[in-house]
PDB file of C-alpha atoms in Angstrom:
ATOM      1  CA  ASP A   1       0.000   0.000   0.000  1.00 62.00           C
ATOM      2  CA  THR A   2       1.456   3.336  -1.064  1.00 68.00           C
ATOM      3  CA  GLU A   3      -1.326   5.629   0.107  1.00 92.00           C
ATOM      4  CA  VAL A   4      -0.917   9.110   1.459  1.00 97.00           C
ATOM      5  CA  THR A   5      -4.148  10.780   2.571  1.00 97.00           C
ATOM      6  CA  GLN A   6      -4.839  14.495   2.870  1.00 98.00           C
ATOM      7  CA  THR A   7      -7.686  16.463   4.393  1.00 97.00           C
ATOM      8  CA  PRO A   8      -9.559  18.521   3.526  1.00 97.00           C
ATOM      9  CA  LYS A   9      -9.822  18.073  -0.253  1.00 97.00           C
ATOM     10  CA  HIS A  10     -10.886  21.684  -0.701  1.00 97.00           C
ATOM     11  CA  LEU A  11     -10.509  24.734   1.543  1.00 97.00           C
ATOM     12  CA  VAL A  12     -11.683  28.299   1.157  1.00 96.00           C
ATOM     13  CA  MET A  13     -10.389  30.811   3.670  1.00 94.00           C
ATOM     14  CA  GLY A  14     -10.226  34.532   4.218  1.00 91.00           C
ATOM     15  CA  MET A  15      -6.979  36.374   4.758  1.00 90.00           C
ATOM     16  CA  THR A  16      -7.621  36.655   8.516  1.00 89.00           C
ATOM     17  CA  ASN A  17      -8.539  33.011   9.065  1.00 90.00           C
ATOM     18  CA  LYS A  18      -6.473  30.277  10.684  1.00 95.00           C
ATOM     19  CA  LYS A  19      -6.759  26.806   9.207  1.00 96.00           C
ATOM     20  CA  SER A  20      -4.768  23.587   9.065  1.00 97.00           C
ATOM     21  CA  LEU A  21      -4.046  21.000   6.393  1.00 98.00           C
ATOM     22  CA  LYS A  22      -3.518  17.411   7.465  1.00 98.00           C
ATOM     23  CA  CYS A  23      -1.558  14.561   5.921  1.00 98.00           C
ATOM     24  CA  GLU A  24      -1.294  10.934   7.021  1.00 98.00           C
ATOM     25  CA  GLN A  25       0.633   7.887   5.860  1.00 96.00           C
ATOM     26  CA  HIS A  26       0.844   4.364   7.241  1.00 90.00           C
ATOM     27  CA  MET A  27       3.712   3.030   5.163  1.00 91.00           C
ATOM     28  CA  GLY A  28       6.277   3.397   7.921  1.00 90.00           C
ATOM     29  CA  HIS A  29       7.985   6.195   6.026  1.00 91.00           C
ATOM     30  CA  ARG A  30      10.245   8.458   8.061  1.00 90.00           C
ATOM     31  CA  ALA A  31      10.435  11.414   5.684  1.00 91.00           C
ATOM     32  CA  MET A  32       7.457  13.642   4.895  1.00 93.00           C
ATOM     33  CA  TYR A  33       7.197  16.641   2.615  1.00 95.00           C
ATOM     34  CA  TRP A  34       4.970  19.624   1.858  1.00 97.00           C
ATOM     35  CA  TYR A  35       4.817  20.956  -1.686  1.00 97.00           C
ATOM     36  CA  LYS A  36       2.931  23.841  -3.259  1.00 98.00           C
ATOM     37  CA  GLN A  37       1.747  23.580  -6.848  1.00 98.00           C
ATOM     38  CA  LYS A  38       0.346  26.378  -8.986  1.00 97.00           C
ATOM     39  CA  ALA A  39      -1.634  25.684 -12.148  1.00 94.00           C
ATOM     40  CA  LYS A  40       0.418  24.258 -15.020  1.00 93.00           C
ATOM     41  CA  LYS A  41       3.597  24.318 -12.941  1.00 96.00           C
ATOM     42  CA  PRO A  42       5.529  21.492 -11.271  1.00 96.00           C
ATOM     43  CA  PRO A  43       5.388  21.010  -7.496  1.00 97.00           C
ATOM     44  CA  GLU A  44       7.619  23.329  -5.436  1.00 96.00           C
ATOM     45  CA  LEU A  45       9.145  21.992  -2.241  1.00 95.00           C
ATOM     46  CA  MET A  46       8.221  23.860   0.941  1.00 97.00           C
ATOM     47  CA  PHE A  47       9.273  21.725   3.917  1.00 95.00           C
ATOM     48  CA  VAL A  48      10.891  18.376   4.669  1.00 93.00           C
ATOM     49  CA  TYR A  49      10.594  16.437   7.916  1.00 93.00           C
ATOM     50  CA  SER A  50      12.936  13.577   8.626  1.00 90.00           C
ATOM     51  CA  TYR A  51      12.361  11.410  11.680  1.00 91.00           C
ATOM     52  CA  GLU A  52       9.823  13.993  12.905  1.00 93.00           C
ATOM     53  CA  LYS A  53      12.337  16.837  12.801  1.00 94.00           C
ATOM     54  CA  LEU A  54      12.261  19.726  10.359  1.00 94.00           C
ATOM     55  CA  SER A  55      15.242  19.292   8.063  1.00 90.00           C
ATOM     56  CA  ILE A  56      14.477  21.628   5.174  1.00 89.00           C
ATOM     57  CA  ASN A  57      12.582  24.918   5.026  1.00 92.00           C
ATOM     58  CA  GLU A  58      12.734  26.364   1.525  1.00 92.00           C
ATOM     59  CA  SER A  59      12.522  29.962   2.779  1.00 92.00           C
ATOM     60  CA  VAL A  60       8.773  29.679   3.171  1.00 96.00           C
ATOM     61  CA  PRO A  61       6.967  32.707   4.698  1.00 96.00           C
ATOM     62  CA  SER A  62       6.111  32.356   8.382  1.00 96.00           C
ATOM     63  CA  ARG A  63       2.383  32.428   7.630  1.00 96.00           C
ATOM     64  CA  PHE A  64       2.927  28.734   6.794  1.00 98.00           C
ATOM     65  CA  SER A  65       3.830  26.691   9.887  1.00 97.00           C
ATOM     66  CA  PRO A  66       4.524  22.964   9.588  1.00 98.00           C
ATOM     67  CA  GLU A  67       4.161  20.443  12.373  1.00 97.00           C
ATOM     68  CA  CYS A  68       4.966  16.740  12.605  1.00 97.00           C
ATOM     69  CA  PRO A  69       3.216  15.303  15.699  1.00 95.00           C
ATOM     70  CA  ASN A  70       4.417  11.760  14.998  1.00 93.00           C
ATOM     71  CA  SER A  71       5.944   9.679  12.229  1.00 90.00           C
ATOM     72  CA  SER A  72       2.605   9.155  10.480  1.00 95.00           C
ATOM     73  CA  LEU A  73       1.165  12.657  10.610  1.00 97.00           C
ATOM     74  CA  LEU A  74       2.097  15.983   9.070  1.00 98.00           C
ATOM     75  CA  ASN A  75       0.215  19.238   9.482  1.00 98.00           C
ATOM     76  CA  LEU A  76       0.489  22.605   7.791  1.00 98.00           C
ATOM     77  CA  HIS A  77      -0.927  25.478   9.806  1.00 98.00           C
ATOM     78  CA  LEU A  78      -2.085  28.492   7.807  1.00 97.00           C
ATOM     79  CA  HIS A  79      -2.507  32.021   9.119  1.00 95.00           C
ATOM     80  CA  ALA A  80      -2.957  35.412   7.461  1.00 94.00           C
ATOM     81  CA  LEU A  81      -2.554  34.010   3.969  1.00 95.00           C
ATOM     82  CA  GLN A  82      -2.574  36.096   0.814  1.00 95.00           C
ATOM     83  CA  PRO A  83      -4.611  35.460  -2.355  1.00 96.00           C
ATOM     84  CA  GLU A  84      -1.397  34.473  -4.153  1.00 96.00           C
ATOM     85  CA  ASP A  85      -1.104  31.532  -1.740  1.00 97.00           C
ATOM     86  CA  SER A  86      -4.051  29.908  -3.491  1.00 97.00           C
ATOM     87  CA  ALA A  87      -2.728  26.635  -4.921  1.00 97.00           C
ATOM     88  CA  LEU A  88      -2.792  22.851  -4.658  1.00 98.00           C
ATOM     89  CA  TYR A  89      -0.916  21.775  -1.529  1.00 98.00           C
ATOM     90  CA  LEU A  90       0.621  18.344  -1.783  1.00 98.00           C
ATOM     91  CA  CYS A  91       1.967  16.075   0.901  1.00 98.00           C
ATOM     92  CA  ALA A  92       4.448  13.328   0.093  1.00 96.00           C
ATOM     93  CA  SER A  93       6.332  10.688   2.008  1.00 94.00           C
ATOM     94  CA  SER A  94       9.363   8.506   1.431  1.00 91.00           C
ATOM     95  CA  GLN A  95      11.106   5.781   3.328  1.00 87.00           C
ATOM     96  CA  ASP A  96      14.038   7.975   4.342  1.00 74.00           C
ATOM     97  CA  ARG A  97      15.120  11.203   2.666  1.00 57.00           C
ATOM     98  CA  LEU A  98      18.765  10.178   2.720  1.00 62.00           C
ATOM     99  CA  ALA A  99      18.257   6.618   1.506  1.00 61.00           C
ATOM    100  CA  ILE A 100      20.357   5.739  -1.503  1.00 58.00           C
ATOM    101  CA  GLN A 101      17.327   4.638  -3.432  1.00 58.00           C
ATOM    102  CA  GLU A 102      13.930   5.978  -2.568  1.00 79.00           C
ATOM    103  CA  THR A 103      10.730   7.216  -4.083  1.00 89.00           C
ATOM    104  CA  GLN A 104       8.382   9.944  -2.891  1.00 92.00           C
ATOM    105  CA  TYR A 105       4.704   9.055  -2.883  1.00 94.00           C
ATOM    106  CA  PHE A 106       2.226  11.913  -3.113  1.00 97.00           C
ATOM    107  CA  GLY A 107      -1.205  12.431  -1.624  1.00 97.00           C
ATOM    108  CA  PRO A 108      -4.202  13.723  -3.592  1.00 97.00           C
ATOM    109  CA  GLY A 109      -3.654  17.300  -2.453  1.00 97.00           C
ATOM    110  CA  THR A 110      -5.711  20.044  -0.842  1.00 98.00           C
ATOM    111  CA  ARG A 111      -7.049  22.716  -3.191  1.00 97.00           C
ATOM    112  CA  LEU A 112      -6.758  26.015  -1.269  1.00 97.00           C
ATOM    113  CA  LEU A 113      -8.475  29.233  -2.252  1.00 97.00           C
ATOM    114  CA  VAL A 114      -7.662  32.401  -0.309  1.00 96.00           C
ATOM    115  CA  LEU A 115     -10.171  35.213  -0.672  1.00 94.00           C
TER     116      LEU A 115
ATOM    117  CA  GLU B   1      22.827  23.125 -10.207  1.00 85.00           C
ATOM    118  CA  ASP B   2      20.604  20.162 -11.109  1.00 89.00           C
ATOM    119  CA  GLN B   3      18.258  20.825 -14.019  1.00 93.00           C
ATOM    120  CA  VAL B   4      15.483  18.957 -15.833  1.00 97.00           C
ATOM    121  CA  THR B   5      13.962  19.888 -19.197  1.00 98.00           C
ATOM    122  CA  GLN B   6      10.964  18.053 -20.603  1.00 98.00           C
ATOM    123  CA  SER B   7       9.811  18.095 -24.209  1.00 98.00           C
ATOM    124  CA  PRO B   8       7.445  18.626 -25.804  1.00 98.00           C
ATOM    125  CA  GLU B   9       5.417  20.899 -23.491  1.00 97.00           C
ATOM    126  CA  ALA B  10       2.224  19.473 -24.952  1.00 98.00           C
ATOM    127  CA  LEU B  11       1.473  16.521 -27.217  1.00 98.00           C
ATOM    128  CA  ARG B  12      -1.767  15.556 -28.862  1.00 98.00           C
ATOM    129  CA  LEU B  13      -2.105  12.036 -30.283  1.00 98.00           C
ATOM    130  CA  GLN B  14      -4.808   9.889 -31.777  1.00 98.00           C
ATOM    131  CA  GLU B  15      -5.795   6.763 -29.905  1.00 98.00           C
ATOM    132  CA  GLY B  16      -3.369   3.993 -30.852  1.00 97.00           C
ATOM    133  CA  GLU B  17      -0.683   6.407 -32.076  1.00 98.00           C
ATOM    134  CA  SER B  18       2.542   5.565 -30.229  1.00 98.00           C
ATOM    135  CA  SER B  19       5.049   8.265 -29.248  1.00 98.00           C
ATOM    136  CA  SER B  20       7.744   9.226 -26.746  1.00 98.00           C
ATOM    137  CA  LEU B  21       8.202  11.948 -24.162  1.00 98.00           C
ATOM    138  CA  ASN B  22      11.686  13.280 -23.446  1.00 98.00           C
ATOM    139  CA  CYS B  23      13.332  14.275 -20.161  1.00 98.00           C
ATOM    140  CA  SER B  24      16.815  15.762 -20.424  1.00 98.00           C
ATOM    141  CA  TYR B  25      18.742  16.280 -17.222  1.00 97.00           C
ATOM    142  CA  THR B  26      21.983  17.568 -15.771  1.00 95.00           C
ATOM    143  CA  VAL B  27      22.754  16.379 -12.272  1.00 90.00           C
ATOM    144  CA  SER B  28      25.757  16.035 -10.002  1.00 86.00           C
ATOM    145  CA  GLY B  29      25.661  12.274  -9.533  1.00 87.00           C
ATOM    146  CA  LEU B  30      22.271  10.752 -10.290  1.00 90.00           C
ATOM    147  CA  ARG B  31      20.569   9.100  -7.333  1.00 88.00           C
ATOM    148  CA  GLY B  32      17.331   8.482  -9.135  1.00 91.00           C
ATOM    149  CA  LEU B  33      15.141   9.654 -12.021  1.00 95.00           C
ATOM    150  CA  PHE B  34      11.414   9.532 -11.390  1.00 96.00           C
ATOM    151  CA  TRP B  35       8.382   9.600 -13.662  1.00 98.00           C
ATOM    152  CA  TYR B  36       4.981  10.645 -12.345  1.00 98.00           C
ATOM    153  CA  ARG B  37       1.584  10.986 -13.956  1.00 98.00           C
ATOM    154  CA  GLN B  38      -0.676  13.810 -12.786  1.00 98.00           C
ATOM    155  CA  ASP B  39      -4.357  14.273 -13.570  1.00 97.00           C
ATOM    156  CA  PRO B  40      -5.837  17.785 -13.268  1.00 94.00           C
ATOM    157  CA  GLY B  41      -6.381  18.824  -9.645  1.00 93.00           C
ATOM    158  CA  LYS B  42      -4.879  15.613  -8.254  1.00 95.00           C
ATOM    159  CA  GLY B  43      -1.556  14.607  -6.758  1.00 97.00           C
ATOM    160  CA  PRO B  44       1.226  13.063  -8.863  1.00 97.00           C
ATOM    161  CA  GLU B  45       0.941   9.311  -9.215  1.00 97.00           C
ATOM    162  CA  PHE B  46       4.228   7.426  -9.125  1.00 96.00           C
ATOM    163  CA  LEU B  47       5.091   5.503 -12.281  1.00 97.00           C
ATOM    164  CA  PHE B  48       8.785   4.576 -12.388  1.00 96.00           C
ATOM    165  CA  THR B  49      12.159   5.060 -10.739  1.00 95.00           C
ATOM    166  CA  LEU B  50      15.333   4.583 -12.779  1.00 95.00           C
ATOM    167  CA  TYR B  51      18.796   4.592 -11.227  1.00 92.00           C
ATOM    168  CA  SER B  52      21.419   3.849 -13.862  1.00 92.00           C
ATOM    169  CA  ALA B  53      22.012   4.252 -17.580  1.00 95.00           C
ATOM    170  CA  GLY B  54      20.635   1.377 -19.594  1.00 97.00           C
ATOM    171  CA  GLU B  55      17.858   0.627 -17.135  1.00 97.00           C
ATOM    172  CA  GLU B  56      14.329   0.112 -18.498  1.00 98.00           C
ATOM    173  CA  LYS B  57      10.988  -0.366 -16.754  1.00 97.00           C
ATOM    174  CA  GLU B  58       7.552  -1.143 -18.129  1.00 97.00           C
ATOM    175  CA  LYS B  59       3.995  -0.831 -16.905  1.00 95.00           C
ATOM    176  CA  GLU B  60       1.075  -1.578 -19.192  1.00 95.00           C
ATOM    177  CA  ARG B  61       1.413   0.746 -22.204  1.00 97.00           C
ATOM    178  CA  LEU B  62       4.312   2.717 -20.689  1.00 98.00           C
ATOM    179  CA  LYS B  63       8.034   2.040 -20.896  1.00 98.00           C
ATOM    180  CA  ALA B  64      10.711   4.239 -19.351  1.00 98.00           C
ATOM    181  CA  THR B  65      14.354   4.201 -20.430  1.00 98.00           C
ATOM    182  CA  LEU B  66      17.435   5.988 -19.129  1.00 98.00           C
ATOM    183  CA  THR B  67      20.735   7.169 -20.596  1.00 96.00           C
ATOM    184  CA  LYS B  68      23.418   9.324 -18.988  1.00 94.00           C
ATOM    185  CA  LYS B  69      21.776  12.508 -20.256  1.00 95.00           C
ATOM    186  CA  GLU B  70      18.094  11.782 -20.783  1.00 98.00           C
ATOM    187  CA  SER B  71      15.128   9.564 -20.163  1.00 98.00           C
ATOM    188  CA  PHE B  72      12.294   8.638 -22.476  1.00 98.00           C
ATOM    189  CA  LEU B  73       8.758   7.647 -21.605  1.00 98.00           C
ATOM    190  CA  HIS B  74       7.458   5.558 -24.492  1.00 98.00           C
ATOM    191  CA  ILE B  75       3.702   5.237 -24.832  1.00 98.00           C
ATOM    192  CA  THR B  76       2.530   2.343 -26.997  1.00 98.00           C
ATOM    193  CA  ALA B  77      -0.953   2.338 -28.503  1.00 98.00           C
ATOM    194  CA  PRO B  78      -2.268   4.935 -26.045  1.00 98.00           C
ATOM    195  CA  LYS B  79      -5.880   5.190 -24.939  1.00 98.00           C
ATOM    196  CA  PRO B  80      -7.837   8.332 -23.974  1.00 97.00           C
ATOM    197  CA  GLU B  81      -7.396   7.448 -20.294  1.00 97.00           C
ATOM    198  CA  ASP B  82      -3.645   7.951 -20.726  1.00 98.00           C
ATOM    199  CA  SER B  83      -4.301  11.683 -21.096  1.00 98.00           C
ATOM    200  CA  ALA B  84      -2.515  13.481 -18.249  1.00 98.00           C
ATOM    201  CA  THR B  85       0.533  15.568 -17.447  1.00 98.00           C
ATOM    202  CA  TYR B  86       3.675  13.484 -17.160  1.00 98.00           C
ATOM    203  CA  LEU B  87       6.319  14.820 -14.778  1.00 98.00           C
ATOM    204  CA  CYS B  88       9.996  13.878 -14.706  1.00 98.00           C
ATOM    205  CA  ALA B  89      12.157  14.549 -11.640  1.00 97.00           C
ATOM    206  CA  VAL B  90      15.716  13.798 -10.552  1.00 94.00           C
ATOM    207  CA  ARG B  91      17.604  13.434  -7.283  1.00 90.00           C
ATOM    208  CA  GLY B  92      21.312  14.201  -7.338  1.00 87.00           C
ATOM    209  CA  VAL B  93      24.082  13.561  -4.851  1.00 82.00           C
ATOM    210  CA  GLN B  94      24.482  17.208  -3.859  1.00 76.00           C
ATOM    211  CA  GLY B  95      20.787  17.952  -3.700  1.00 67.00           C
ATOM    212  CA  ALA B  96      19.959  14.521  -2.325  1.00 61.00           C
ATOM    213  CA  GLN B  97      17.219  15.874  -0.121  1.00 70.00           C
ATOM    214  CA  LYS B  98      15.244  17.362  -2.987  1.00 84.00           C
ATOM    215  CA  LEU B  99      13.490  16.351  -6.165  1.00 91.00           C
ATOM    216  CA  VAL B 100      14.122  18.662  -9.117  1.00 93.00           C
ATOM    217  CA  PHE B 101      11.097  18.586 -11.423  1.00 97.00           C
ATOM    218  CA  GLY B 102      10.757  19.360 -15.090  1.00 97.00           C
ATOM    219  CA  GLN B 103       7.868  21.492 -16.313  1.00 98.00           C
ATOM    220  CA  GLY B 104       5.930  18.439 -17.462  1.00 98.00           C
ATOM    221  CA  THR B 105       4.435  17.251 -20.744  1.00 98.00           C
ATOM    222  CA  ARG B 106       0.672  17.593 -21.156  1.00 98.00           C
ATOM    223  CA  LEU B 107      -0.475  14.573 -23.136  1.00 98.00           C
ATOM    224  CA  THR B 108      -3.887  14.403 -24.793  1.00 98.00           C
ATOM    225  CA  ILE B 109      -5.133  11.232 -26.481  1.00 98.00           C
ATOM    226  CA  ASN B 110      -8.081  11.774 -28.806  1.00 97.00           C
ATOM    227  CA  PRO B 111     -10.506   8.879 -29.402  1.00 95.00           C
TER     228      PRO B 111
END
């Protein structure tokens, strides 16, 4: 089973709202990722967690706050977003980000619209 | 800096018309080349991982090949349900923590 789940599927929020995106995997993977994808563009890496510790932050604005409560869960807390943050947010996981050979498996994404 | 270029940007084929998608890459020590399929509004679906030149992998109507400079995704006798964006990505030794994606090829198969 290579399933990564994400909730919610769709989210509409105002610029003053606080919301959270959730991601879950039960493959025993120890690396989890957040990506942002705009229309007709490839995914852009935002954050990487390895063994529940933040290992990469791609200079993402502080209005995005990641959290990894345990090895199966990954959250992305959103606050004071801008309309240009509207995008498809993708979660991915892999066995270990430093493994010689590994593959990232993606979830279905959360479509976010900021009004 | 690792780079990936995919061509063509878009490809329209008739059902049954075989073709190939190209992924050219420059990377400091390849640790994996990945092909994904993405349907509109959905997450990328993993297709193949290739690790060394000469390697080939197949799945149904798809076959991926790898050389030292590029990878091809061959589509044999495609069906309309093969319509999607196909993404190529690489992991290199220096940027081992990150996937570097190409811009994708939007494939449309007309019945």
